[in-house]
Coordinates of N, CA and C in Angstrom, one line a residue:
X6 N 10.1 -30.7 -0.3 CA 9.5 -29.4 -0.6 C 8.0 -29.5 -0.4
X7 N 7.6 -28.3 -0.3 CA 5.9 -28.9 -0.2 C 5.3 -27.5 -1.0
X8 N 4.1 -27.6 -1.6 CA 3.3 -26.5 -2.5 C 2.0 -26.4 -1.7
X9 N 1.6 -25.2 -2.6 CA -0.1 -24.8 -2.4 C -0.1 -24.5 -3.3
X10 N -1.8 -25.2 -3.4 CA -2.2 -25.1 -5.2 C -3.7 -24.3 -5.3
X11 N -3.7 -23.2 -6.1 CA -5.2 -23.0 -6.0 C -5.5 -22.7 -7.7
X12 N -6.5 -22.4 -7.7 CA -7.1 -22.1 -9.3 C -6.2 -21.1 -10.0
X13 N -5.6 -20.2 -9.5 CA -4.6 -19.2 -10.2 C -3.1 -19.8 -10.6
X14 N -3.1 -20.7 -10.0 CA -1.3 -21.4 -10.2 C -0.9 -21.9 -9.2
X15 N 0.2 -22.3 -8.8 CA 1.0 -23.3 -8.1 C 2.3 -22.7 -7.6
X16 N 2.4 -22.9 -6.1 CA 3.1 -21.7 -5.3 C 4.3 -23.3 -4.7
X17 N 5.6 -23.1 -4.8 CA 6.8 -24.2 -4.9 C 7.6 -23.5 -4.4
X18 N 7.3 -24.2 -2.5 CA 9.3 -24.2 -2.1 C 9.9 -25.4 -2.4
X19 N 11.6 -25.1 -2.5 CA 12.3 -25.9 -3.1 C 12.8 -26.5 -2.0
X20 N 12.8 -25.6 -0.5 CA 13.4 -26.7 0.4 C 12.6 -27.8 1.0
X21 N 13.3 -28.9 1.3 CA 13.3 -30.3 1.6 C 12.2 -30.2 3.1
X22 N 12.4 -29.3 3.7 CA 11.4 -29.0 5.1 C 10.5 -27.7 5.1
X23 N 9.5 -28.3 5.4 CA 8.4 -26.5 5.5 C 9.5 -26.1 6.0
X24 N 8.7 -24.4 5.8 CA 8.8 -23.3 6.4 C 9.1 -23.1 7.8
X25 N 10.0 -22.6 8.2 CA 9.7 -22.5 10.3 C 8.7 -22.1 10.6
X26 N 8.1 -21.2 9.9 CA 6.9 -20.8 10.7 C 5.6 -21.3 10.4
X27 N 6.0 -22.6 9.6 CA 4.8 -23.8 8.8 C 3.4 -22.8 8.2
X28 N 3.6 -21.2 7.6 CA 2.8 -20.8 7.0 C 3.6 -20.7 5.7
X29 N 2.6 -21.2 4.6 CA 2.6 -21.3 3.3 C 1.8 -19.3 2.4
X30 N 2.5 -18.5 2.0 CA 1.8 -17.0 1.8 C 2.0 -17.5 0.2
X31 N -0.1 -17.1 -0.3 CA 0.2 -16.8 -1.5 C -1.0 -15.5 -1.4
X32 N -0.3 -14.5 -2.6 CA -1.5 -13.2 -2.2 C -2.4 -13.3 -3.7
X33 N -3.5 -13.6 -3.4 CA -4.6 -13.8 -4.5 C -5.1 -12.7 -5.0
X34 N -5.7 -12.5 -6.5 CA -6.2 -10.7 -6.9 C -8.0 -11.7 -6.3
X35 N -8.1 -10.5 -5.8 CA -9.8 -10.6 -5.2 C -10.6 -9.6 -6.3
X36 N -11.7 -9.6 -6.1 CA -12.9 -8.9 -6.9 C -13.6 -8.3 -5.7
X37 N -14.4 -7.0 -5.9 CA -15.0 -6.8 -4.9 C -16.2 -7.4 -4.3
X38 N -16.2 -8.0 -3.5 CA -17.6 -8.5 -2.8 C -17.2 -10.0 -2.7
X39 N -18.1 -10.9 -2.6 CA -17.8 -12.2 -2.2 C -16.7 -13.2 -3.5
X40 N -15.6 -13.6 -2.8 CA -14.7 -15.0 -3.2 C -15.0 -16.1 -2.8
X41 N -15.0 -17.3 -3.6 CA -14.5 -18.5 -3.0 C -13.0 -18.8 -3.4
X42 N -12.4 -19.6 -2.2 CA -10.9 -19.7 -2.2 C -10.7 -21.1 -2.1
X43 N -10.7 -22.1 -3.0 CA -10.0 -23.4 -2.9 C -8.5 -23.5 -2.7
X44 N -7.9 -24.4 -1.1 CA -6.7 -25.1 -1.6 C -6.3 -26.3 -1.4
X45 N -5.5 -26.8 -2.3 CA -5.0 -28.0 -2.2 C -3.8 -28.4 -1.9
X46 N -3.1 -29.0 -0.2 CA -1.4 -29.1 -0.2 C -1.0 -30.4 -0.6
X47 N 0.0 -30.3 -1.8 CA 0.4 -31.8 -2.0 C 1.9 -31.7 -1.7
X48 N 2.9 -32.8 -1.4 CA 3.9 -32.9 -1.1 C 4.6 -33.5 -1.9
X49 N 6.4 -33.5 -2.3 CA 6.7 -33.8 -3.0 C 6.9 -35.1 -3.9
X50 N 5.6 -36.2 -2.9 CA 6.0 -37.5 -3.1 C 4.3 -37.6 -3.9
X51 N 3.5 -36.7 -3.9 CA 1.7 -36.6 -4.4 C 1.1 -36.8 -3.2
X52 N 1.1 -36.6 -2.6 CA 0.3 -36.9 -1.5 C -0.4 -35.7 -1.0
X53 N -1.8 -36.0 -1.6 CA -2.6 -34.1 -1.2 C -3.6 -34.6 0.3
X54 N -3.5 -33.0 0.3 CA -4.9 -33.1 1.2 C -6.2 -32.9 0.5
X55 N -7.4 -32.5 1.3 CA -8.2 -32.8 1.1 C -8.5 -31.2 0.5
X56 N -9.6 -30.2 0.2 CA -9.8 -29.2 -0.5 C -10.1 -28.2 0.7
X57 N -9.2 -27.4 1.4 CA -9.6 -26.2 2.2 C -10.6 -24.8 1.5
X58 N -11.1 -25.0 1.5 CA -12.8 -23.7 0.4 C -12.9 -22.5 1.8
X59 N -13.1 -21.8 1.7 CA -13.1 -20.4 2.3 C -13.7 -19.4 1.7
X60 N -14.6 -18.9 1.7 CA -15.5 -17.6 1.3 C -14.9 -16.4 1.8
X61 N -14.5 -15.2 1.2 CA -14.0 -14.0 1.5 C -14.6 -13.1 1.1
X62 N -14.7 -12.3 1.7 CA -15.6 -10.7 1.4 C -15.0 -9.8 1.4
X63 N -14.2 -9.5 -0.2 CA -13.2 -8.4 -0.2 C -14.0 -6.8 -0.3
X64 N -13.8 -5.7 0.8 CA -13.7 -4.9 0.9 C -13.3 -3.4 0.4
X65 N -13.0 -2.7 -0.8 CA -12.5 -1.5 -0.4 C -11.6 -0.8 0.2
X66 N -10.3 -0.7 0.4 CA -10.7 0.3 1.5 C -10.8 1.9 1.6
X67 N -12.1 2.2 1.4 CA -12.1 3.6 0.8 C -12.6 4.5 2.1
X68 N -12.3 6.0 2.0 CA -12.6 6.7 3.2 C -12.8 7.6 2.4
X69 N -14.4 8.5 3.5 CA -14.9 9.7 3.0 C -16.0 10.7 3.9
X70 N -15.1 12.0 4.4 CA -15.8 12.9 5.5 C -15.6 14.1 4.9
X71 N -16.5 15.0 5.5 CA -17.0 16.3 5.2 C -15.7 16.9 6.2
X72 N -15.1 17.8 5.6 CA -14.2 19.0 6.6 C -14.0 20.0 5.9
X73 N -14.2 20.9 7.6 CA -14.2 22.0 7.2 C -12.8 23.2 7.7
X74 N -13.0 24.7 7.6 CA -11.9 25.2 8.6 C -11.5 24.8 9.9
X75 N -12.2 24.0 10.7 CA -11.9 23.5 11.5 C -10.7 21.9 11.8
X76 N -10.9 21.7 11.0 CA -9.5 20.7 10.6 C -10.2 19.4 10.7
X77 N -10.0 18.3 10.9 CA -10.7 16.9 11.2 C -10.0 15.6 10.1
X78 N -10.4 14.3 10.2 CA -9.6 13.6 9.8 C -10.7 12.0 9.0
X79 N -10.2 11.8 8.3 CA -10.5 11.3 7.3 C -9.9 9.7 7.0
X80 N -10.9 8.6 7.3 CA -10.2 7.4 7.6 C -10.6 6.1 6.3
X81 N -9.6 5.1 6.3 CA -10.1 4.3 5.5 C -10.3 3.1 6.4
X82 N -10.7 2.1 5.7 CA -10.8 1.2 6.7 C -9.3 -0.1 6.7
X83 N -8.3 0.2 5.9 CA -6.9 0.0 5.9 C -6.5 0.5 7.1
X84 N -6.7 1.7 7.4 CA -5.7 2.6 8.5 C -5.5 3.9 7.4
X85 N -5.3 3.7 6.6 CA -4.7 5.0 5.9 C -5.4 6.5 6.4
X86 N -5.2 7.5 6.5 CA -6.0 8.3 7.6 C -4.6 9.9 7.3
X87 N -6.1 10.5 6.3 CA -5.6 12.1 6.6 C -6.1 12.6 8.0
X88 N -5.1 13.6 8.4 CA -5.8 14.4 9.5 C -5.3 15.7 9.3
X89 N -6.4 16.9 9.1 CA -6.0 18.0 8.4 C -5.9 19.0 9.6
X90 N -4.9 19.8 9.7 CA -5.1 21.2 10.6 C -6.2 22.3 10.1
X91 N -6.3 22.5 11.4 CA -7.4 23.9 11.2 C -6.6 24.9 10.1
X92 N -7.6 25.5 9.6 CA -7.4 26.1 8.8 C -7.1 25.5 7.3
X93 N -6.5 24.2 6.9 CA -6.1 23.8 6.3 C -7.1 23.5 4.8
X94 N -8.4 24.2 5.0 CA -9.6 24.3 4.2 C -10.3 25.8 4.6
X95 N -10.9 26.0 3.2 CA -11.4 27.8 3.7 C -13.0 26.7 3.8
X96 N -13.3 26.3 3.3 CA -14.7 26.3 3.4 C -14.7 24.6 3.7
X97 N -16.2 24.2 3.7 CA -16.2 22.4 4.1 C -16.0 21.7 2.2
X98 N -15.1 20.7 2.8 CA -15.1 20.4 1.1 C -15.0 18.9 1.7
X99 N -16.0 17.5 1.2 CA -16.2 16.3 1.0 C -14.5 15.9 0.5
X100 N -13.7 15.0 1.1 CA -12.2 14.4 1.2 C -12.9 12.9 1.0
X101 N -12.3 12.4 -0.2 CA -12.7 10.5 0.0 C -11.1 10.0 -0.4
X102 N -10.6 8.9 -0.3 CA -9.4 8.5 0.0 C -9.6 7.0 -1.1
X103 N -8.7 6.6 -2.5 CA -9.7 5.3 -2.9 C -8.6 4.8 -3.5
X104 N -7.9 3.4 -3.2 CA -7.4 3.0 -3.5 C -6.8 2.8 -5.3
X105 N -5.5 2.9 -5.4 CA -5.2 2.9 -6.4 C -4.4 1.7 -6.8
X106 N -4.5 0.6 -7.7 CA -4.1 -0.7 -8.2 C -2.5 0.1 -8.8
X107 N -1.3 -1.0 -8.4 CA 0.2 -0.7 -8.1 C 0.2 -0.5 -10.5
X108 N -0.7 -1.1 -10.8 CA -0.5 -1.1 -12.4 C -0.6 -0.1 -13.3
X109 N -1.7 0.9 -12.0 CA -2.1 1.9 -12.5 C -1.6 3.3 -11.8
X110 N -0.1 3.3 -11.8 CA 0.4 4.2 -11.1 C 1.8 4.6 -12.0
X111 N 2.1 5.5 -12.2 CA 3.1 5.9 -13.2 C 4.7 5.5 -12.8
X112 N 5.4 5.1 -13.5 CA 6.6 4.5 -13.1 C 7.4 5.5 -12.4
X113 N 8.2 5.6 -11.6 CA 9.1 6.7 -11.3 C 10.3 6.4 -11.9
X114 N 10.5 7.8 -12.4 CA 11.9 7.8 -13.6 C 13.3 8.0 -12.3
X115 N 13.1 8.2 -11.4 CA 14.4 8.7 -10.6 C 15.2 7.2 -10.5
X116 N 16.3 6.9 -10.3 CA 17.3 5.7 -10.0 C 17.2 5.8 -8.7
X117 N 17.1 4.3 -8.5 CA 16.7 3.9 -7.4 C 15.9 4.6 -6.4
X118 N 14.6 4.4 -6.9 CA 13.1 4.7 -6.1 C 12.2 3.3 -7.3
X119 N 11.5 3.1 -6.4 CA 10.7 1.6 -6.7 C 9.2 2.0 -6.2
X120 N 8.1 1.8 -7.0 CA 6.8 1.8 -6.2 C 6.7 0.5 -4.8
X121 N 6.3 0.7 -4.2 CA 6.0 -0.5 -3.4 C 4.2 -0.7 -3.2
X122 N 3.8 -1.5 -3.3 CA 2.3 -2.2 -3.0 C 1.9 -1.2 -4.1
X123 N 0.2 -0.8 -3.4 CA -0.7 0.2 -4.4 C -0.8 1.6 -3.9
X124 N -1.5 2.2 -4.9 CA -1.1 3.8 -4.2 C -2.4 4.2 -3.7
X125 N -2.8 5.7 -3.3 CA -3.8 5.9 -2.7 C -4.2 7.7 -3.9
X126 N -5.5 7.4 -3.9 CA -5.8 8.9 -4.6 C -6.7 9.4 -3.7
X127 N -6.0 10.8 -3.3 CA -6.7 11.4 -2.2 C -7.9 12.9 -3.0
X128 N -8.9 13.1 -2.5 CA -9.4 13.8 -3.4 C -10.5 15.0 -3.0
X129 N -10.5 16.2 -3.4 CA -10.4 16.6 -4.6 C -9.4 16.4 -5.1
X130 N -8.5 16.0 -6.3 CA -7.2 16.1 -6.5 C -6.6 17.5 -6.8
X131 N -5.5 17.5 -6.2 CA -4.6 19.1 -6.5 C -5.6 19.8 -6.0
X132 N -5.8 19.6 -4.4 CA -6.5 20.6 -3.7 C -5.8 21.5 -2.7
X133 N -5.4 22.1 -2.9 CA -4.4 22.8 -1.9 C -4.5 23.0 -0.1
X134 N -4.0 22.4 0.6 CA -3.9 23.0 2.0 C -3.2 24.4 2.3
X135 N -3.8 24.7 3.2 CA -3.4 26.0 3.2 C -2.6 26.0 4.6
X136 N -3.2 25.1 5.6 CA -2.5 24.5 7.0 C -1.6 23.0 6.9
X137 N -1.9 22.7 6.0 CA -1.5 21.5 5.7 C -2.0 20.1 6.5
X138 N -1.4 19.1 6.3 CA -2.0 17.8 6.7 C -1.0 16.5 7.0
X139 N -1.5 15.3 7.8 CA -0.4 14.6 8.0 C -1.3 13.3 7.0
X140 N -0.6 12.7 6.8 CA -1.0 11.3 5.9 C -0.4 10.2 6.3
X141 N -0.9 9.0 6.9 CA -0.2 8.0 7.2 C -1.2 6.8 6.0
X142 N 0.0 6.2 5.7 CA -0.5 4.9 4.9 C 0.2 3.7 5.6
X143 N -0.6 2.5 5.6 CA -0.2 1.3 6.1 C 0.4 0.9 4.6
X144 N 1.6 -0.3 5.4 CA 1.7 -1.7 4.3 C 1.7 -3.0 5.1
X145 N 2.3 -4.5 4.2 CA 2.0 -5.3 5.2 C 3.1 -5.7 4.7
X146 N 4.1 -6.9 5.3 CA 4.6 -8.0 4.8 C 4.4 -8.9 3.7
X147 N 3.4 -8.7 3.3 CA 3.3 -9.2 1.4 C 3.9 -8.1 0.7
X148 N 3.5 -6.8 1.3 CA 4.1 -5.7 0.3 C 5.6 -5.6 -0.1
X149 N 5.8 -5.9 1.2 CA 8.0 -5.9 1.4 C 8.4 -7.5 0.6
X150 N 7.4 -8.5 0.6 CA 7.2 -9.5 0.1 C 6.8 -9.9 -1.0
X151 N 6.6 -8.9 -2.3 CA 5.9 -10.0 -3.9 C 6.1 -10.9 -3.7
X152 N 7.3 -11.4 -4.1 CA 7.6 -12.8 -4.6 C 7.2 -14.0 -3.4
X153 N 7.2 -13.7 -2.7 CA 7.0 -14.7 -1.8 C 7.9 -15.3 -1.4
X154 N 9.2 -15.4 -1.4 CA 10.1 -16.3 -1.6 C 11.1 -16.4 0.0
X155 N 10.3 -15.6 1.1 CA 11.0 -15.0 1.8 C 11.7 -14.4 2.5
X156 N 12.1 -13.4 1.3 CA 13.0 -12.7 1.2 C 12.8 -11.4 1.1
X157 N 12.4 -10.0 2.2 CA 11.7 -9.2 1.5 C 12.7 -8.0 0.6
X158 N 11.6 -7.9 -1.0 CA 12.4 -7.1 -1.8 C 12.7 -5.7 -1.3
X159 N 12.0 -5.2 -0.7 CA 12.2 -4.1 -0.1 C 12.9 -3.7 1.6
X160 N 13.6 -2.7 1.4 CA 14.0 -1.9 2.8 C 12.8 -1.4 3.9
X161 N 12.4 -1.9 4.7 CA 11.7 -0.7 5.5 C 12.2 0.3 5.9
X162 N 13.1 0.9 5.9 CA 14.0 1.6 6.4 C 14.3 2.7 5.9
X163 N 14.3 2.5 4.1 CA 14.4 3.3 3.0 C 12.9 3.4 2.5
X164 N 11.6 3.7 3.1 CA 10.3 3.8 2.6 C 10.2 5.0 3.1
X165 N 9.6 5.5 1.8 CA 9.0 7.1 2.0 C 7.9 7.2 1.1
X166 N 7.1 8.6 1.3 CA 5.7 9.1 0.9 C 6.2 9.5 -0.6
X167 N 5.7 9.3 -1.7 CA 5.7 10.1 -3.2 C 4.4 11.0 -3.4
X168 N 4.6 11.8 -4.1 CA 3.2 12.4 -4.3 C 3.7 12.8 -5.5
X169 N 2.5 12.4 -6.5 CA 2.6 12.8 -8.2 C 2.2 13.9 -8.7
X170 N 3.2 14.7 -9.0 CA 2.3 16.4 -9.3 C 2.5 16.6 -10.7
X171 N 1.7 15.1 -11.4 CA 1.1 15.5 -12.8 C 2.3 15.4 -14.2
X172 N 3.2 15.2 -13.2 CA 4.3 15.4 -14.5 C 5.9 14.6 -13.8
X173 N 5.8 14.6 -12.6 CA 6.9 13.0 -12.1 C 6.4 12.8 -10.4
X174 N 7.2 11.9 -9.7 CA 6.8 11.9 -8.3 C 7.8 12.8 -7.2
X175 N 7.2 12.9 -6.7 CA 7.9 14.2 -6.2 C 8.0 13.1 -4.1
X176 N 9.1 13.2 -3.5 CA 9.3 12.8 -2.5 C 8.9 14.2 -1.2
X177 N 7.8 13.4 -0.1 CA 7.5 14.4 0.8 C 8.5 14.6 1.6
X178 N 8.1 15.1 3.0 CA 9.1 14.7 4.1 C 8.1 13.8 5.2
X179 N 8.5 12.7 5.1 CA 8.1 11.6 5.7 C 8.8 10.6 6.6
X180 N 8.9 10.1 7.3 CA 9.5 8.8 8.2 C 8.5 7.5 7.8
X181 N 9.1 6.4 8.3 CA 8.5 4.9 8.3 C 8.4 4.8 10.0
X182 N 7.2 4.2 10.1 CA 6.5 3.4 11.9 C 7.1 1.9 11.3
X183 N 8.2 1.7 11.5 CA 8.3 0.1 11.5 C 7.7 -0.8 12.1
X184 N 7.4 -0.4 13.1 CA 6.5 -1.3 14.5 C 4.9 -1.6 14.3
X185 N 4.3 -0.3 13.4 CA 3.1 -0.1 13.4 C 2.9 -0.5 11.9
X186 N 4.2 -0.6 11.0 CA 3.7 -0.7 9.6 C 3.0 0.6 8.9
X187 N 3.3 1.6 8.9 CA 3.1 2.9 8.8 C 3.8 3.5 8.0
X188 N 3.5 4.4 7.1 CA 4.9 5.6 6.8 C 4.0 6.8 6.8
X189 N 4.6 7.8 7.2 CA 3.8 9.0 7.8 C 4.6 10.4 7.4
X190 N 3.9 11.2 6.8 CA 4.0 12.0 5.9 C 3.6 13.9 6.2
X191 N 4.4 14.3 5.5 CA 3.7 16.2 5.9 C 2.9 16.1 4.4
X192 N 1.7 16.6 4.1 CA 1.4 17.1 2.9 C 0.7 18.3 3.3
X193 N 0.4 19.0 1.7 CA -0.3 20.6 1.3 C -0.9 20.4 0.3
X194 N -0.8 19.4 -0.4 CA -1.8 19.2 -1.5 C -2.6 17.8 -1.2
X195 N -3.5 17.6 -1.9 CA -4.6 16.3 -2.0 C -4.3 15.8 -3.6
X196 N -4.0 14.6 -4.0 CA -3.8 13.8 -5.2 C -3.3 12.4 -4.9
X197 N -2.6 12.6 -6.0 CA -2.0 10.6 -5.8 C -0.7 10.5 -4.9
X198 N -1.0 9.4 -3.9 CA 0.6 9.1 -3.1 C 0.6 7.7 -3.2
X199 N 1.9 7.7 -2.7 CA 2.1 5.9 -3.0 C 3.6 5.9 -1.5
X200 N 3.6 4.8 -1.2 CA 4.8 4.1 -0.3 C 5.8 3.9 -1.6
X201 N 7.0 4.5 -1.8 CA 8.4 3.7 -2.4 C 9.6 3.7 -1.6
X202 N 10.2 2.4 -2.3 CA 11.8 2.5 -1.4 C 12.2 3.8 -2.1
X203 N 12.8 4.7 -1.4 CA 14.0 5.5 -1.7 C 15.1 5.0 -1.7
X204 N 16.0 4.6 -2.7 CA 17.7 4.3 -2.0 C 18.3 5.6 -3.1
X205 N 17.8 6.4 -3.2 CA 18.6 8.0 -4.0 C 19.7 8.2 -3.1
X206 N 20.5 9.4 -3.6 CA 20.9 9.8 -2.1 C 20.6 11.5 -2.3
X207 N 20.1 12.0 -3.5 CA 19.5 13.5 -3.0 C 18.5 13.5 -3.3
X208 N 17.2 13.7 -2.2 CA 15.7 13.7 -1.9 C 15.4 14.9 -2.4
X209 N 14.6 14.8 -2.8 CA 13.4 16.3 -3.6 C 12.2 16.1 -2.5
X210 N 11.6 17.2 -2.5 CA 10.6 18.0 -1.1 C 9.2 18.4 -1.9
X211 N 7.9 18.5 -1.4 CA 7.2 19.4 -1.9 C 7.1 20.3 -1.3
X212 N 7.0 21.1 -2.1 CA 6.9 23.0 -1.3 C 5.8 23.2 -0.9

């Protein structure tokens, strides 16, 4: 078996041979602005290497434009990216986009619906479109991935848009970009969304 070890804990496969694809994933909580990243690979007999150190500059990824009746689109630097139709604002109203930590997002009470990764708060919140809007959010393969083990916990197949209207999560009408890592969304309101597996089998809509 072989590990990676860094300051947070110690990441153990059990099999006798790496990985096929000889990459070791562990996903680390970052702080904003500059990381140092120590690791150490030891093998099941102690035999380490030497200390791999790496500086990271975690990022944000937050997005924020002026739109007006004319429609226009609103980007983060994830990908995540409203694009609003004309009309879909009477006057110019400032749209910022800011990530939401998966801890701080309200459980969903429906059977079988699961949050996946973190969510996004889009804002003003509970701002109404009047033309409406499309919303695409990215994930990655850690997402489909927690545990690491891999095995991913989630469906891509069964991923769709939620939007929280203050009192449970409400399912949009949305598809998944499997190719692009995408799920892509109709919205009419501005607030909190998040990517969940759906395995329900009767979907609720926002009006």
């Amino acid at each position: 078996g072989i590990s990676a070890k860094d300051s947070l804990g110690k990441v153990t496969f059990t099999a006798l041979a790496a990985p096929t694809d000889n990459y070791v994933v562990k996903q680390l909580p970052l702080i904003v602005g500059l990381n140092t990243v120590s690791i150490i690979a030891e093998d099941n007999a102690g035999n380490k290497s030497a200390a791999w150190v790496e500086s990271v500059t975690y990022v944000e990824a937050k997005g924020s434009s002026l739109i007006n009746k004319d429609g226009g689109t609103v980007s983060a630097d994830d990908t995540t990216r409203i694009s609003f139709n004309t009309g879909s604002v009477l006057t110019g109203v400032n749209v910022t986009i800011t990530p939401v930590a998966n801890s701080d997002l309200e459980k969903p009470t429906k059977a079988g619906v699961t949050i996946m990764g973190e969510g996004k708060l889009l804002q003003p919140e509970n701002l109404v479109l009047h033309a409406g809007a499309d919303l695409q959010i990215p994930y990655t393969r850690l997402d489909l991935d927690p545990d690491f083990d891999g095995i991913p916990n989630f469906n891509e197949s069964k991923l769709k848009l939620y939007y929280w209207d203050e009192t449970q999560w409400i399912r949009t009408d949305s598809q998944v970009d499997i190719a692009n890592k995408l799920v892509k969304g109709k919205i009419n309101h501005l607030g909190r969304y998040a990517i969940m597996q759906d395995l329900s089998v009767t979907p609720a809509k926002v009006n």
